PDB file of C-alpha atoms in Angstrom:
ATOM      1  CA  UNK P   1     -71.680 -41.310 158.587  1.00  0.00           C
ATOM      2  CA  UNK P   2     -74.323 -38.745 159.537  1.00  0.00           C
ATOM      3  CA  UNK P   3     -75.843 -35.998 157.380  1.00  0.00           C
ATOM      4  CA  UNK P   4     -77.477 -32.658 158.191  1.00  0.00           C
ATOM      5  CA  UNK P   5     -80.800 -31.546 156.759  1.00  0.00           C
ATOM      6  CA  UNK P   6     -78.942 -29.279 154.340  1.00  0.00           C
ATOM      7  CA  UNK P   7     -76.748 -32.148 153.112  1.00  0.00           C
ATOM      8  CA  UNK P   8     -79.758 -34.441 152.731  1.00  0.00           C
ATOM      9  CA  UNK P   9     -81.644 -31.722 150.865  1.00  0.00           C
ATOM     10  CA  UNK P  10     -78.701 -31.221 148.515  1.00  0.00           C
ATOM     11  CA  UNK P  11     -78.530 -34.971 147.862  1.00  0.00           C
ATOM     12  CA  UNK P  12     -82.215 -35.085 146.891  1.00  0.00           C
ATOM     13  CA  UNK P  13     -82.094 -31.656 145.160  1.00  0.00           C
ATOM     14  CA  UNK P  14     -84.734 -30.167 147.462  1.00  0.00           C
ATOM     15  CA  UNK P  15     -84.660 -27.619 150.258  1.00  0.00           C
ATOM     16  CA  UNK P  16     -84.110 -28.548 153.887  1.00  0.00           C
ATOM     17  CA  UNK P  17     -87.697 -27.430 154.494  1.00  0.00           C
ATOM     18  CA  UNK P  18     -88.944 -30.045 152.026  1.00  0.00           C
ATOM     19  CA  UNK P  19     -86.995 -32.729 153.892  1.00  0.00           C
ATOM     20  CA  UNK P  20     -88.690 -31.734 157.171  1.00  0.00           C
ATOM     21  CA  UNK P  21     -92.111 -31.627 155.469  1.00  0.00           C
ATOM     22  CA  UNK P  22     -91.540 -35.148 154.143  1.00  0.00           C
ATOM     23  CA  UNK P  23     -90.625 -36.267 157.678  1.00  0.00           C
ATOM     24  CA  UNK P  24     -93.831 -34.724 159.087  1.00  0.00           C
ATOM     25  CA  UNK P  25     -95.894 -36.386 156.332  1.00  0.00           C
ATOM     26  CA  UNK P  26     -94.319 -39.791 156.975  1.00  0.00           C
ATOM     27  CA  UNK P  27     -92.669 -39.891 153.545  1.00  0.00           C
ATOM     28  CA  UNK P  28     -89.108 -39.776 154.851  1.00  0.00           C
ATOM     29  CA  UNK P  29     -87.247 -41.375 157.771  1.00  0.00           C
ATOM     30  CA  UNK P  30     -87.003 -39.474 161.029  1.00  0.00           C
ATOM     31  CA  UNK P  31     -83.521 -38.262 161.905  1.00  0.00           C
ATOM     32  CA  UNK P  32     -81.577 -39.242 164.980  1.00  0.00           C
ATOM     33  CA  UNK P  33     -81.619 -36.599 167.692  1.00  0.00           C
ATOM     34  CA  UNK P  34     -77.961 -36.220 168.703  1.00  0.00           C
ATOM     35  CA  UNK P  35     -78.495 -33.308 171.068  1.00  0.00           C
ATOM     36  CA  UNK P  36     -80.788 -30.339 171.589  1.00  0.00           C
ATOM     37  CA  UNK P  37     -81.068 -28.670 168.193  1.00  0.00           C
ATOM     38  CA  UNK P  38     -78.947 -31.303 166.456  1.00  0.00           C
ATOM     39  CA  UNK P  39     -80.626 -33.906 164.252  1.00  0.00           C
ATOM     40  CA  UNK P  40     -78.833 -36.075 161.715  1.00  0.00           C
ATOM     41  CA  UNK P  41     -79.685 -38.851 159.279  1.00  0.00           C
ATOM     42  CA  UNK P  42     -77.537 -41.958 159.198  1.00  0.00           C
ATOM     43  CA  UNK P  43     -76.359 -43.087 155.777  1.00  0.00           C
ATOM     44  CA  UNK P  44     -77.918 -46.548 156.165  1.00  0.00           C
ATOM     45  CA  UNK P  45     -81.346 -45.001 156.899  1.00  0.00           C
ATOM     46  CA  UNK P  46     -81.126 -42.978 153.687  1.00  0.00           C
ATOM     47  CA  UNK P  47     -80.004 -46.023 151.700  1.00  0.00           C
ATOM     48  CA  UNK P  48     -82.934 -48.050 153.051  1.00  0.00           C
ATOM     49  CA  UNK P  49     -85.324 -45.245 152.140  1.00  0.00           C
ATOM     50  CA  UNK P  50     -83.919 -45.064 148.594  1.00  0.00           C
ATOM     51  CA  UNK P  51     -84.314 -48.835 148.179  1.00  0.00           C
ATOM     52  CA  UNK P  52     -87.913 -48.682 149.431  1.00  0.00           C
ATOM     53  CA  UNK P  53     -88.734 -45.933 146.920  1.00  0.00           C
ATOM     54  CA  UNK P  54     -87.053 -47.906 144.101  1.00  0.00           C
ATOM     55  CA  UNK P  55     -89.141 -51.008 144.916  1.00  0.00           C
ATOM     56  CA  UNK P  56     -92.343 -48.953 145.018  1.00  0.00           C
ATOM     57  CA  UNK P  57     -91.524 -47.377 141.658  1.00  0.00           C
ATOM     58  CA  UNK P  58     -90.869 -50.788 140.127  1.00  0.00           C
ATOM     59  CA  UNK P  59     -94.299 -51.987 141.252  1.00  0.00           C
ATOM     60  CA  UNK P  60     -95.978 -48.945 139.728  1.00  0.00           C
ATOM     61  CA  UNK P  61     -94.210 -49.447 136.374  1.00  0.00           C
ATOM     62  CA  UNK P  62     -95.345 -53.090 136.019  1.00  0.00           C
TER      63      UNK P  62
END
């Protein structure tokens, strides 16, 4: 399943512009380029990102 920047932003409760800023800053996975003007994130990429953030947060809490 693939998600648009708007859908990803809604999931993380941020704007689509924040998602793209995170991508530029290296804080978020790059989307797949499906065609000119069409980028999407795959569900598994988002799940991997969430798991990475969870592990980092656990290390900080210890």
